[in-house]
Each structure stands twice: as C-alpha cells, then as structure tokens.
Amino acid sequence: MPRPQKAEKPIFAEPIAEPIQGTTIVVLHPGSSTLQLGRATDHFPQSLPHVIAYRCKEDGAFCVKETNSLIRNGIWHPDSEEKRQGALQATNQLINAMRVSFGYRRPHISIAQIASFNNKVIPDTIQGESGVCWSDVSENPEILIGEQAQYLDPNAPYETTWPIRNGTLNIHNGIGGSLSSVSSKLETLWSLAIQMFLDIPAKDFQYYRVVLVVPDIVNRHHLKEIYDILLNRLGFSAVIMHQESVCATFGSGLPSACVVDVGDQKTSICCVEDGISLPNSRIKLNYGGSDITRCFNWLLQRISFPYKECDINDKLDIYLLQDLKETFCHLSLDIPVGHVHEFQVYRPQESGLLYQIKLGDEPLQAPIAYFIPRLLGLVGQKVWTSNLELADHDPEDLYDDKYLLEVQLREPSAKKGRTDLDTSSELNERVDSILLHVGNSKQGDFSRSHLNCTEIEELSIDQAISKSIESCGSYETKRKMYSTILIVGGGMMFKGANNFLMRRVQAQVPTAFHFMRDQMEVITRPKDMDPRTVCWKGGAVLSILDSAQELWINRKELNDFGVRILREKSAFQWSVNLSDKQ
C-alpha cells in the first residue's frame, strides 16, 4: 500500500445536501496517548499512539525529542520521598482495614524477605533474537505517525511530538510549543491517520463529516482551532463536538450516571443527567494511568527489581513497566501475596531475557495511589481543577461572561466620570464576589480555597466523585448519581476495581444518603465493552440521532460567524456564565 501524502489544500465543494449516512461520518476521539478513529458504522475503532515524528534537518540543530510521559516536574521535590513513605504507611493501613472488613487475613511477608529473593535472581536467555525491532527508516520518510513514530530508534534523526498532553493541546515555551505549531502537527497526524487506517483519500474529505469527542473541561480557544483544522484545512463538510462524559453514557446505554474517565495522564469526573453534562460537577484530576506506572516502578525498586538496567528514560523500559502494571496490578483483596512471577525483557537485535520476581503487596499498593495521591510523589503541584476555574475568556465572543460584566460596569462609569482604573478594580472585585457566591451556593461546595487549590495538595478519586455528586443541584439528581457510577478509560482496568472503589465511595457518602449504600453500583465494563472504547462508541451513536442533526457546523457558518456559531450550535454549554450565578 503506497504511503499516504500530507493532504494538499483541498478544493472545497458545496455542503452535502443528501441525507446523512453513517458510512460518511468519521468519529475521532483524541487522547493524550491514544487516538481512536473509525466510521460511525464500525463496531470498534482503530487505535494508534497519538504521536508524530518529523525528520530533522541535516544539521540536526533543532531536533527536539520530547520527554517521555513518565517524567513529571515536582516528583523529586525534597519532601517527596518523606511524603511517599508516610503515604505508604497509610496505604498499608488501608489495605489491612479493607481486608478486615472483607474478612481476609493478610500473610506477613517483609520487604527484606522479598528483596532477598529478587537480589538472587539471574535471568535466563531466550534462544533466538527477539521480535522487537525499531521502525524501518531506510527510505528516509519525512513523517511517521502511530507505532512507527513510537518505536523509532532513539538515535534516529527524527523529532517526536505528542500533540496532546494532560487532556489539552501540548502548548509550551519550548521549540514547537506554540498553538500554530501544535495545530499544524495535529492537522498532519489526523490527515495521515484517516488516510492510512480508514482508507479515505485526502481529496474525498469534503464528502465526510466528523464527530469529535472532547474532554468535559476544555479550553475553548483550542476548540476554535480544532474546528478550523477540520473544516478549513482538512476540508471536511461539517463537524460536531460531543463531551466524553455524555458519549460515555450513550455508549453504555445509561440515561444518567456519574462518569469517571480515567485516562493516561488525567482523570475526569462529571455527572450526566438525561444526556446533559452538569457544568458544576466537572472535576479534572491531574493524574492518571502513567502516574500509576511510575509509582509501580518506585515500589519495584524498593524490593530490588531483578531487571537492574530498567530506566524510565528508555522508551522500551517504559513500555515494559506499563505491561507489568497491566499484568500484575490489581485492586482485589483476595489475591495472595508472595507468589513468584515471570516476565520477559526484549531489546532490538538481542536475545530475550526471562526474569523471575517475587511480589508482595506492591501490585495492590500502586493502584491505591488513586485513593492516596501522596503515594504518587507529586509535591507542590496543583493536582485537581474544577470547571469554575476556566479563565479562557474570548474577546471575539460578544456573550463571554467577563466581556458582559465589563460592559455592564463601563456604562455607569461613563456617566459618573470614573476612570478606567476604577472600573477595572470594580470589575475584579465583582468577579471575585461572583466566584465566592458560586462557591457558597447550594449548587456546589466550592469555597475560595477550592477555587485556588493552594491549601489542598491532593484530592483522591473517591473524594472527587463525592465532591462532584454533591455539587449537583437537586436531591433527586444526587440520588441518581450515587446509584450509578460509570468507570471508562484505560487507566483503571484492574481486577477488583469496581468493588474497591464502591467501598471507598460508600465511606464518603453524606448521612442523608446512607440509604443509597446498598443501592450503589460501580460499572467498569458496560455491556462487556472495552472501557477504552465506550466514549468513541457513544460519539458514533450520538452522530446519527435526529436530535443532533441541527447541531452540525459547516465551513461557511464557521467562517461567517466565528465563535458565535460555536456557542449557538454547541452540543453542550459553551461556557460557565458567571453573571447568571449572582
């Protein structure tokens, strides 16, 4: 199959007038680590690593290789190790308490005993070369995406980029970190992915529509840029966006649920009632599956991990640690400890190595970091964000809440002769008072400290679920949310996760809802589906509903009306209007 070329400037056709068919709808669900795409009529999406690599210039002066996802700023803070040790003690106490409540007796195996066994392990050589190999770049391709970019030799003259990090566009101060640069990489990556995996030529994009599944807490400036990419640069005929939480409920066939989307680098929590995402309930935790992988590596090092050469700066070792996490980690209290396991290490053009390893509670302790975030070693970082903290005010949006407040204040100031400085000060004071009023309202327990997050260093996933549900406006809505908690994404695919999470959330339930404890249900595999594809499936379902047909935005509407059409035709509330909360 010939390698697809980057899409040239498309020759736009008139918007399609025929009835919409599922075969002409492309559903995209871009994540921090994985891109899922497919036609709306497909049963399962195609998945590929969401990464792109460009061939460096001959001098290689600006060949930037992006830092891998397991490295995070702040984890080597001087207080980090001390806090981790304290968190580890709390973790062991939690494990013991949970085992007592479940009626299990925990055998005592000291770390010294486990480390003594692992120190004596000598690997066995597996005959023959391993099947692992670096991507073939003998033809010097200019661009690589997906697994080809992921498995590039570290010494190859290519710069790699993950366009989305932590659930948002990967904008930073370094080389290639501007909005225009990131959007250009997204344009190229998505164009090549659709051509390669869906077999749709770039010249035929004008006959297709796109459903884009986006996070619940998202920067609206980035959404505008993505609309421009899909409609003006790639030339699709129309685009509609849906939120991950709403798509998750539709994909799982649930009318209402508290949706917990555990991704690779972030965890999103949102309450959905009758297909509507409740804005005040949206919370984003800035940790996910890759943080659990890093924590598991730290725990393995404490018990003398037999593979001494393991390095979290080496991409193959990162993939090995992720595989070990998915194989061994669990949240089931009835799995015995002290068993000896085997794992294999493969390097390109080398024979494989077979290791033995004895594990204690480490496979259980690592996922418990979702419930004791200090175990992740994140110190001095803001680890959660609420929907009320969005500050991406748009000067092009005449209905932007900050713009409206400023207009309201400027009108009386003009009559009274007050200066712009006085108006600005009053605007800031009024915005602060509105935020404080929102925090003290019945719709959410978000105080000023919650908005600032300077006094709270951590928020566990069970606490975040309770906080999200308690932010709902009515008693009946809260009852619905406590009755159904839906877990999607690939970050919590551990055995026993549903029962463990349910016990932890039950401990957070307020007194008024104690009767809901026995009625609570935590769903981790809706309809026996892969939780990583539930949101994509929901986007495919929503795209063919009659109620969604009037929400499609075409190229002419975007170019004529700009952000106004995005606000009017958005499938969700475009922004939290603070002036409505007074």
Coordinates of C-alpha atoms in Angstrom, one line a residue:
M1 CA 0.0 0.0 0.0
P2 CA 1.6 3.4 -1.0
R3 CA 2.4 5.7 1.8
P4 CA -0.3 8.5 2.0
Q5 CA 0.9 12.0 1.5
K6 CA 0.1 15.0 3.5
A7 CA -3.2 16.5 2.4
E8 CA -2.8 19.4 0.0
K9 CA -5.0 22.4 0.0
P10 CA -8.5 20.9 -0.6
I11 CA -10.8 22.1 -3.4
F12 CA -13.9 22.7 -1.4
A13 CA -17.3 21.5 -2.6
E14 CA -20.7 22.8 -1.6
P15 CA -22.1 21.3 1.6
I16 CA -23.7 18.0 1.1
A17 CA -27.5 18.1 0.8
E18 CA -28.3 14.4 0.8
P19 CA -29.4 12.6 4.0
I20 CA -26.6 11.9 6.4
Q21 CA -25.3 8.3 6.3
G22 CA -23.2 6.6 9.0
T23 CA -20.6 5.5 6.4
T24 CA -19.8 9.2 5.7
I25 CA -19.2 10.1 9.3
V26 CA -15.8 9.8 10.9
V27 CA -15.6 9.7 14.7
L28 CA -12.4 10.9 16.3
H29 CA -11.5 10.6 20.0
P30 CA -8.1 12.1 20.5
G31 CA -6.4 11.4 23.8
S32 CA -3.0 12.1 25.4
S33 CA -1.6 8.7 24.5
T34 CA -4.1 7.2 22.0
L35 CA -6.1 8.3 19.0
Q36 CA -9.2 6.3 18.3
L37 CA -10.9 6.8 14.9
G38 CA -13.4 5.0 12.7
R39 CA -16.6 5.4 10.8
A40 CA -19.9 5.7 12.7
T41 CA -21.0 2.3 11.3
D42 CA -17.9 0.5 12.6
H43 CA -18.3 -1.8 15.6
F44 CA -14.9 -1.0 17.0
P45 CA -12.5 1.9 16.4
Q46 CA -9.0 1.8 15.1
S47 CA -6.4 2.8 17.8
L48 CA -2.9 4.1 17.4
P49 CA -0.4 6.0 19.6
H50 CA -1.2 9.7 19.3
V51 CA 2.3 10.7 18.3
I52 CA 4.0 12.2 15.2
A53 CA 7.7 12.3 14.2
Y54 CA 9.3 14.6 11.7
R55 CA 12.7 14.0 10.0
C56 CA 15.2 16.5 11.3
K57 CA 17.2 18.9 9.1
E58 CA 20.6 17.8 8.0
D59 CA 22.4 19.8 10.7
G60 CA 20.1 18.4 13.4
A61 CA 20.5 21.7 15.3
F62 CA 16.8 21.8 16.3
C63 CA 16.0 18.1 16.5
V64 CA 13.9 18.0 19.7
K65 CA 12.9 14.7 21.2
E66 CA 10.0 15.1 23.6
T67 CA 10.4 14.0 27.2
N68 CA 8.6 10.7 27.9
S69 CA 5.3 10.7 29.8
L70 CA 6.6 9.1 33.0
I71 CA 8.7 12.1 33.9
R72 CA 6.9 14.8 35.7
N73 CA 8.1 18.0 37.3
G74 CA 7.9 18.1 41.1
I75 CA 8.2 14.3 41.8
W76 CA 11.8 14.7 43.0
H77 CA 11.0 17.5 45.4
P78 CA 12.9 17.2 48.7
D79 CA 9.7 16.5 50.6
S80 CA 8.6 13.9 48.0
E81 CA 10.3 10.9 49.5
E82 CA 9.2 11.7 53.0
K83 CA 5.6 12.2 51.9
R84 CA 5.7 8.9 49.9
Q85 CA 6.9 7.0 53.0
G86 CA 4.1 8.4 55.0
A87 CA 1.6 7.7 52.2
L88 CA 2.9 4.1 52.1
Q89 CA 2.2 3.6 55.7
A90 CA -1.4 5.0 55.1
T91 CA -1.7 2.6 52.2
N92 CA -0.8 -0.4 54.3
Q93 CA -3.2 0.7 57.0
L94 CA -5.9 1.0 54.3
I95 CA -5.1 -2.5 52.9
N96 CA -5.3 -4.0 56.4
A97 CA -8.6 -2.2 57.2
M98 CA -10.2 -3.3 53.9
R99 CA -9.1 -6.9 54.4
V100 CA -10.5 -7.0 57.9
S101 CA -13.8 -5.6 56.5
F102 CA -13.8 -8.2 53.8
G103 CA -12.9 -11.0 56.3
Y104 CA -9.4 -11.8 54.8
R105 CA -6.3 -12.5 56.8
R106 CA -3.1 -10.9 55.4
P107 CA 0.0 -13.0 55.5
H108 CA 3.0 -11.1 56.7
I109 CA 5.9 -11.1 54.2
S110 CA 8.6 -8.4 54.9
I111 CA 10.2 -6.3 52.2
A112 CA 13.5 -7.7 53.3
Q113 CA 12.4 -11.3 52.5
I114 CA 11.1 -10.3 49.1
A115 CA 14.2 -8.2 48.3
S116 CA 16.5 -11.1 49.3
F117 CA 14.8 -13.4 46.8
N118 CA 14.9 -10.8 44.0
N119 CA 18.5 -10.0 44.6
K120 CA 19.5 -13.6 43.8
V121 CA 17.6 -13.8 40.5
I122 CA 19.7 -14.5 37.5
P123 CA 17.9 -14.1 34.1
D124 CA 17.7 -16.9 31.6
T125 CA 18.4 -16.3 28.0
I126 CA 15.7 -16.9 25.5
Q127 CA 17.1 -18.5 22.4
G128 CA 16.8 -16.5 19.1
E129 CA 16.5 -12.8 18.5
S130 CA 13.6 -11.0 20.0
G131 CA 10.7 -9.9 17.8
V132 CA 11.2 -6.3 18.9
C133 CA 12.7 -4.0 16.3
W134 CA 12.9 -0.3 15.6
S135 CA 10.9 1.3 12.9
D136 CA 12.4 1.0 9.4
V137 CA 13.5 4.4 8.2
S138 CA 15.9 3.2 5.5
E139 CA 13.8 5.2 2.9
N140 CA 14.1 8.4 5.0
P141 CA 10.4 9.2 5.3
E142 CA 9.7 12.8 6.2
I143 CA 6.8 12.0 8.6
L144 CA 5.9 9.0 10.8
I145 CA 2.8 8.5 13.0
G146 CA 1.5 6.0 15.4
E147 CA 3.5 2.9 16.2
Q148 CA 6.1 3.8 13.6
A149 CA 6.8 7.0 15.4
Q150 CA 6.6 5.4 18.8
Y151 CA 9.2 2.7 18.0
L152 CA 11.8 5.0 16.4
D153 CA 15.4 4.3 17.3
P154 CA 16.4 7.0 19.9
N155 CA 19.4 7.8 17.7
A156 CA 17.3 8.2 14.6
P157 CA 17.3 11.8 13.2
Y158 CA 13.7 12.4 14.0
E159 CA 11.9 14.7 16.4
T160 CA 8.8 13.2 18.1
T161 CA 5.9 15.1 19.5
W162 CA 2.7 14.2 21.4
P163 CA 0.3 17.0 20.4
I164 CA -2.0 16.4 23.4
R165 CA -0.7 16.2 27.0
N166 CA -2.8 16.0 30.1
G167 CA -6.0 16.2 28.1
T168 CA -5.2 19.5 26.4
L169 CA -3.1 20.8 23.5
N170 CA 0.6 20.4 24.3
I171 CA 1.4 24.1 24.3
H172 CA 4.7 25.1 26.0
N173 CA 7.5 27.6 25.8
G174 CA 10.0 25.4 24.1
I175 CA 10.6 24.9 20.4
G176 CA 7.5 23.8 18.5
G177 CA 5.3 24.6 21.5
S178 CA 3.2 27.4 20.0
L179 CA -0.5 27.0 19.2
S180 CA 0.1 27.3 15.5
S181 CA 2.9 24.6 15.6
V182 CA 0.8 22.1 17.6
S183 CA -2.3 22.6 15.4
S184 CA -0.1 22.0 12.3
K185 CA 1.1 18.7 13.8
L186 CA -2.5 17.7 14.6
E187 CA -3.6 18.5 11.1
T188 CA -0.9 16.3 9.6
L189 CA -1.3 13.5 12.1
W190 CA -5.1 13.3 11.7
S191 CA -4.9 13.5 7.9
L192 CA -2.4 10.7 7.6
A193 CA -4.2 8.6 10.2
I194 CA -7.6 8.8 8.4
Q195 CA -6.0 8.0 5.1
M196 CA -4.0 5.0 6.4
F197 CA -6.5 3.4 8.8
L198 CA -9.8 4.4 7.2
D199 CA -8.7 4.3 3.6
I200 CA -10.2 7.7 2.8
P201 CA -8.1 9.8 0.3
A202 CA -7.5 13.4 1.3
K203 CA -9.3 14.6 -1.8
D204 CA -12.5 12.9 -0.5
F205 CA -12.6 14.5 2.9
Q206 CA -15.0 17.1 1.6
Y207 CA -17.7 14.3 1.4
Y208 CA -17.3 13.3 5.0
R209 CA -18.4 14.7 8.3
V210 CA -16.5 14.5 11.6
V211 CA -17.7 13.8 15.2
L212 CA -15.0 14.9 17.7
V213 CA -15.2 13.6 21.2
V214 CA -13.6 16.2 23.6
P215 CA -13.0 16.4 27.4
D216 CA -15.6 18.0 29.6
I217 CA -13.2 20.6 30.9
V218 CA -11.6 22.0 27.8
N219 CA -10.0 25.3 26.6
R220 CA -12.5 27.0 24.2
H221 CA -9.6 28.6 22.3
H222 CA -8.3 25.2 21.4
L223 CA -11.8 24.1 20.3
K224 CA -11.9 27.0 17.8
E225 CA -8.5 26.0 16.5
I226 CA -9.6 22.4 16.1
Y227 CA -12.8 23.4 14.2
D228 CA -10.5 25.4 11.9
I229 CA -8.3 22.4 11.3
L230 CA -11.1 20.1 10.4
L231 CA -13.2 22.4 8.3
N232 CA -10.8 24.9 6.7
R233 CA -7.5 23.0 6.5
L234 CA -8.6 19.4 6.0
G235 CA -11.8 20.3 4.2
F236 CA -14.4 18.1 5.9
S237 CA -18.0 19.2 5.2
A238 CA -19.3 19.5 8.7
V239 CA -18.2 19.0 12.4
I240 CA -20.0 18.3 15.6
M241 CA -18.4 18.0 19.1
H242 CA -19.6 15.9 22.0
Q243 CA -18.3 15.7 25.5
E244 CA -16.6 12.5 26.8
S245 CA -19.0 12.1 29.7
V246 CA -22.1 12.3 27.6
C247 CA -20.7 10.0 25.0
A248 CA -19.8 7.5 27.8
T249 CA -23.4 7.3 29.0
F250 CA -24.7 6.9 25.4
G251 CA -22.1 4.3 24.6
S252 CA -23.0 2.3 27.7
G253 CA -26.8 2.7 27.3
L254 CA -27.3 4.6 30.6
P255 CA -29.6 7.6 30.9
S256 CA -27.8 9.1 33.9
A257 CA -24.5 8.4 35.7
C258 CA -21.5 9.9 37.5
V259 CA -18.9 9.3 34.8
V260 CA -15.3 8.8 35.8
D261 CA -13.0 8.8 32.8
V262 CA -9.5 7.5 33.9
G263 CA -7.0 8.3 31.2
D264 CA -3.3 8.1 30.8
Q265 CA -2.4 11.5 32.3
K266 CA -5.7 12.9 33.7
T267 CA -8.9 11.7 35.3
S268 CA -12.2 13.5 34.5
I269 CA -15.3 13.3 36.7
C270 CA -18.7 14.6 35.6
C271 CA -22.3 13.9 36.4
V272 CA -24.6 13.4 33.4
E273 CA -28.4 13.6 33.8
D274 CA -30.6 12.6 30.9
G275 CA -27.9 13.2 28.3
I276 CA -26.8 16.6 29.8
S277 CA -23.4 17.2 31.4
L278 CA -23.8 19.2 34.6
P279 CA -21.2 22.0 34.5
N280 CA -20.7 22.5 38.2
S281 CA -19.9 18.8 38.7
R282 CA -16.9 18.7 36.4
I283 CA -13.6 18.0 38.0
K284 CA -10.3 17.1 36.5
L285 CA -7.6 15.2 38.5
N286 CA -4.2 15.8 37.0
Y287 CA -3.0 12.2 37.4
G288 CA -3.8 9.0 35.6
G289 CA -2.5 5.7 34.4
S290 CA 1.0 6.8 33.6
D291 CA 1.4 8.1 37.2
I292 CA 0.4 4.6 38.5
T293 CA 3.1 3.1 36.2
R294 CA 5.7 5.4 37.7
C295 CA 4.5 4.6 41.2
F296 CA 4.7 0.9 40.5
N297 CA 8.3 1.3 39.3
W298 CA 9.2 3.1 42.5
L299 CA 7.7 0.2 44.5
L300 CA 9.5 -2.4 42.4
Q301 CA 12.8 -0.6 43.1
R302 CA 12.1 -0.9 46.9
I303 CA 12.0 -4.7 46.6
S304 CA 15.2 -4.9 44.4
F305 CA 13.6 -5.2 40.9
P306 CA 15.7 -8.0 39.2
Y307 CA 15.9 -6.1 36.0
K308 CA 18.6 -3.7 37.2
E309 CA 19.0 -1.9 33.9
C310 CA 15.4 -0.6 34.0
D311 CA 15.4 3.1 33.1
I312 CA 12.3 5.3 32.9
N313 CA 14.1 7.5 30.4
D314 CA 14.2 4.5 28.0
K315 CA 11.1 4.1 25.9
L316 CA 11.3 0.3 25.7
D317 CA 11.6 0.1 29.5
I318 CA 8.5 2.4 29.8
Y319 CA 6.5 0.0 27.7
L320 CA 7.8 -2.9 29.8
L321 CA 6.7 -1.1 33.0
Q322 CA 3.3 -0.4 31.5
D323 CA 2.9 -4.1 30.6
L324 CA 4.0 -5.2 34.0
K325 CA 1.4 -2.8 35.6
E326 CA -1.4 -4.2 33.4
T327 CA -0.4 -7.8 34.1
F328 CA 0.3 -7.8 37.8
C329 CA -1.5 -4.8 39.4
H330 CA -5.0 -5.2 40.9
L331 CA -7.4 -4.0 43.5
S332 CA -8.6 -7.4 44.6
L333 CA -8.0 -8.1 48.3
D334 CA -8.3 -11.9 47.9
I335 CA -5.3 -12.3 45.6
P336 CA -2.5 -13.9 47.8
V337 CA 0.9 -12.2 48.2
G338 CA 4.4 -13.7 48.0
H339 CA 4.0 -15.5 44.7
V340 CA 6.8 -15.8 42.2
H341 CA 6.0 -14.5 38.7
E342 CA 7.9 -14.4 35.4
F343 CA 8.4 -11.6 32.9
Q344 CA 10.4 -11.2 29.7
V345 CA 12.7 -8.4 28.5
Y346 CA 13.3 -7.8 24.8
R347 CA 15.7 -5.4 23.1
P348 CA 16.2 -5.0 19.4
Q349 CA 18.7 -7.4 17.8
E350 CA 19.3 -9.1 21.1
S351 CA 18.2 -12.3 22.7
G352 CA 15.3 -12.0 25.2
L353 CA 15.8 -12.4 28.9
L354 CA 13.5 -14.3 31.2
Y355 CA 13.3 -13.0 34.8
Q356 CA 11.6 -14.2 38.0
I357 CA 10.2 -11.8 40.5
K358 CA 8.6 -12.2 43.9
L359 CA 5.9 -9.7 44.7
G360 CA 4.2 -8.7 48.0
D361 CA 1.6 -6.0 48.2
E362 CA 3.2 -3.8 45.5
P363 CA 0.7 -4.8 42.8
L364 CA -2.1 -3.6 45.2
Q365 CA -0.3 -0.6 46.6
A366 CA 0.3 1.1 43.2
P367 CA -3.4 1.4 42.1
I368 CA -4.3 2.5 45.7
A369 CA -2.4 5.7 44.8
Y370 CA -5.7 6.8 43.2
F371 CA -7.1 6.9 46.7
I372 CA -3.9 8.2 48.4
P373 CA -2.4 10.6 45.8
R374 CA 0.6 11.4 48.0
L375 CA 1.9 8.0 47.0
L376 CA 2.5 9.4 43.5
G377 CA 5.1 11.7 44.9
L378 CA 3.5 14.8 43.5
V379 CA 4.6 17.6 45.8
G380 CA 3.8 21.3 45.4
Q381 CA 1.6 20.7 42.4
K382 CA -2.0 21.5 41.7
V383 CA -3.5 18.1 41.2
W384 CA -7.1 18.9 40.5
T385 CA -9.1 21.5 38.6
S386 CA -12.8 22.4 38.7
N387 CA -15.0 23.7 35.9
L388 CA -15.3 27.1 37.7
E389 CA -11.6 27.8 37.3
L390 CA -11.7 28.1 33.5
A391 CA -10.3 31.5 32.5
D392 CA -10.1 31.2 28.7
H393 CA -12.2 34.4 28.1
D394 CA -12.6 35.1 24.4
P395 CA -12.6 38.8 23.2
E396 CA -14.3 37.7 19.9
D397 CA -17.2 36.2 21.9
L398 CA -19.8 39.0 22.5
Y399 CA -21.5 36.8 25.0
D400 CA -18.4 36.0 27.0
D401 CA -19.2 36.3 30.7
K402 CA -16.2 38.6 31.5
Y403 CA -17.0 40.8 28.5
L404 CA -20.6 41.2 29.6
L405 CA -19.6 42.1 33.1
E406 CA -17.1 44.7 31.8
V407 CA -19.8 46.3 29.6
Q408 CA -22.2 46.5 32.5
L409 CA -19.6 48.3 34.6
R410 CA -18.5 50.7 31.9
E411 CA -21.9 52.0 31.2
P412 CA -22.5 53.6 34.7
S413 CA -18.8 54.6 34.9
A414 CA -19.1 56.7 31.8
K415 CA -22.0 58.7 33.4
K416 CA -20.2 59.2 36.7
G417 CA -16.8 60.1 35.2
R418 CA -14.9 57.3 36.8
T419 CA -11.5 56.3 35.4
D420 CA -10.7 53.0 33.7
L421 CA -8.6 52.1 36.7
D422 CA -11.6 52.4 39.0
T423 CA -13.7 50.3 36.6
S424 CA -11.0 47.6 36.3
S425 CA -10.7 47.4 40.1
E426 CA -14.5 47.2 40.5
L427 CA -14.6 44.5 37.8
N428 CA -12.1 42.4 39.6
E429 CA -13.9 42.8 42.9
R430 CA -17.2 41.9 41.3
V431 CA -15.8 38.9 39.5
D432 CA -14.3 37.8 42.9
S433 CA -17.7 38.2 44.6
I434 CA -19.5 36.2 41.9
L435 CA -17.0 33.4 42.3
L436 CA -17.4 33.5 46.0
H437 CA -21.2 33.4 45.6
V438 CA -20.9 30.4 43.3
G439 CA -18.7 28.7 45.9
N440 CA -21.2 29.3 48.7
S441 CA -24.3 28.5 46.6
K442 CA -26.3 25.3 47.1
Q443 CA -25.3 24.0 43.8
G444 CA -21.7 23.3 44.8
D445 CA -19.5 23.2 47.8
F446 CA -16.7 25.2 46.1
S447 CA -15.2 27.7 48.5
R448 CA -12.5 30.2 47.7
S449 CA -9.9 27.7 48.8
H450 CA -11.4 25.1 46.4
L451 CA -11.1 27.6 43.6
N452 CA -7.5 28.4 44.4
C453 CA -6.4 25.0 45.5
T454 CA -3.4 26.4 47.4
E455 CA -4.4 24.9 50.8
I456 CA -5.3 21.4 49.4
E457 CA -2.5 19.4 47.9
E458 CA -4.4 16.4 46.9
L459 CA -7.8 15.1 46.1
S460 CA -8.3 11.3 45.9
I461 CA -10.6 9.8 43.2
D462 CA -13.3 8.7 45.8
Q463 CA -13.3 12.2 47.3
A464 CA -13.6 13.8 43.9
I465 CA -16.5 11.6 43.0
S466 CA -18.3 12.6 46.2
K467 CA -17.5 16.3 45.6
S468 CA -18.8 16.1 42.0
I469 CA -22.0 14.5 43.1
E470 CA -22.6 16.9 46.0
S471 CA -22.3 19.8 43.5
C472 CA -25.5 18.7 41.8
G473 CA -28.4 21.0 42.3
S474 CA -31.2 18.7 43.5
Y475 CA -31.7 15.8 45.9
E476 CA -33.1 13.6 43.1
T477 CA -30.1 14.2 40.9
K478 CA -27.7 13.3 43.7
R479 CA -29.6 10.1 44.3
K480 CA -29.3 9.1 40.6
M481 CA -25.6 9.8 40.6
Y482 CA -24.9 7.8 43.8
S483 CA -26.8 4.9 42.3
T484 CA -24.7 4.6 39.1
I485 CA -21.0 5.3 38.9
L486 CA -19.5 4.6 35.4
I487 CA -15.8 4.0 35.0
V488 CA -14.4 4.4 31.5
G489 CA -10.9 4.9 30.0
G490 CA -7.9 2.6 30.2
G491 CA -6.4 3.9 33.5
M492 CA -8.3 1.7 36.0
M493 CA -8.6 -1.7 34.2
F494 CA -7.6 -3.6 37.4
K495 CA -9.3 -6.7 38.7
G496 CA -11.5 -5.8 41.7
A497 CA -11.6 -2.1 40.9
N498 CA -15.4 -1.8 41.0
N499 CA -15.7 -3.3 44.5
F500 CA -12.8 -1.4 45.9
L501 CA -14.0 1.9 44.5
M502 CA -17.5 1.2 45.7
R503 CA -16.3 0.6 49.3
R504 CA -14.3 3.8 49.2
V505 CA -17.2 5.9 47.8
Q506 CA -19.6 4.4 50.3
A507 CA -17.3 5.8 53.1
Q508 CA -17.7 9.3 51.5
V509 CA -21.5 9.3 51.2
P510 CA -23.1 12.0 53.4
T511 CA -25.5 11.0 56.2
A512 CA -28.6 12.0 54.1
F513 CA -27.7 9.3 51.5
H514 CA -26.6 6.5 53.7
F515 CA -29.6 4.5 52.5
M516 CA -28.0 4.6 49.0
R517 CA -25.0 2.5 50.0
D518 CA -26.8 -0.8 49.3
Q519 CA -28.2 0.6 46.0
M520 CA -24.9 1.9 44.7
E521 CA -23.4 0.3 41.6
V522 CA -20.0 0.8 40.1
I523 CA -19.8 -0.2 36.4
T524 CA -16.3 -0.9 34.9
R525 CA -17.3 -2.8 31.8
P526 CA -20.7 -1.7 30.5
K527 CA -22.2 -4.3 28.2
D528 CA -18.9 -6.2 28.4
M529 CA -17.3 -3.5 26.3
D530 CA -13.7 -2.4 26.5
P531 CA -13.9 0.7 28.7
R532 CA -11.3 2.4 26.5
T533 CA -13.8 2.5 23.5
V534 CA -17.0 3.4 25.3
C535 CA -16.7 7.1 24.7
W536 CA -15.9 6.6 21.0
K537 CA -18.9 4.3 20.6
G538 CA -21.1 6.9 22.3
G539 CA -19.9 9.5 19.8
A540 CA -20.9 7.2 16.9
V541 CA -24.3 6.7 18.4
L542 CA -24.9 10.4 19.0
S543 CA -23.9 11.3 15.4
I544 CA -26.9 9.6 13.9
L545 CA -29.6 10.7 16.3
D546 CA -32.3 13.0 14.8
S547 CA -31.8 15.5 17.7
A548 CA -28.1 16.0 16.7
Q549 CA -28.7 16.8 13.0
E550 CA -29.3 20.5 13.6
L551 CA -26.0 20.9 15.6
W552 CA -23.7 20.2 12.6
I553 CA -21.5 23.2 11.8
N554 CA -20.2 23.6 8.3
R555 CA -17.4 25.6 6.9
K556 CA -19.4 28.6 5.7
E557 CA -21.1 29.0 9.1
L558 CA -17.7 28.9 10.9
N559 CA -16.1 31.5 8.6
D560 CA -19.1 33.8 8.6
F561 CA -20.0 33.8 12.3
G562 CA -16.9 32.5 14.1
V563 CA -17.2 31.8 17.8
R564 CA -20.9 32.9 17.8
I565 CA -21.9 29.8 15.8
L566 CA -19.9 27.6 18.1
R567 CA -21.8 29.0 21.1
E568 CA -25.2 28.7 19.4
K569 CA -24.7 25.2 17.9
S570 CA -22.6 23.7 20.6
A571 CA -23.9 20.3 21.8
F572 CA -23.1 21.4 25.4
Q573 CA -23.0 24.5 27.4
W574 CA -20.2 26.6 25.7
S575 CA -19.1 28.3 29.0
V576 CA -20.0 28.8 32.6
N577 CA -21.7 32.2 32.6
L578 CA -20.8 33.7 35.9
S579 CA -23.3 36.5 35.6
D580 CA -26.1 34.0 35.8
K581 CA -24.9 32.8 39.2
Q582 CA -25.5 36.1 41.0

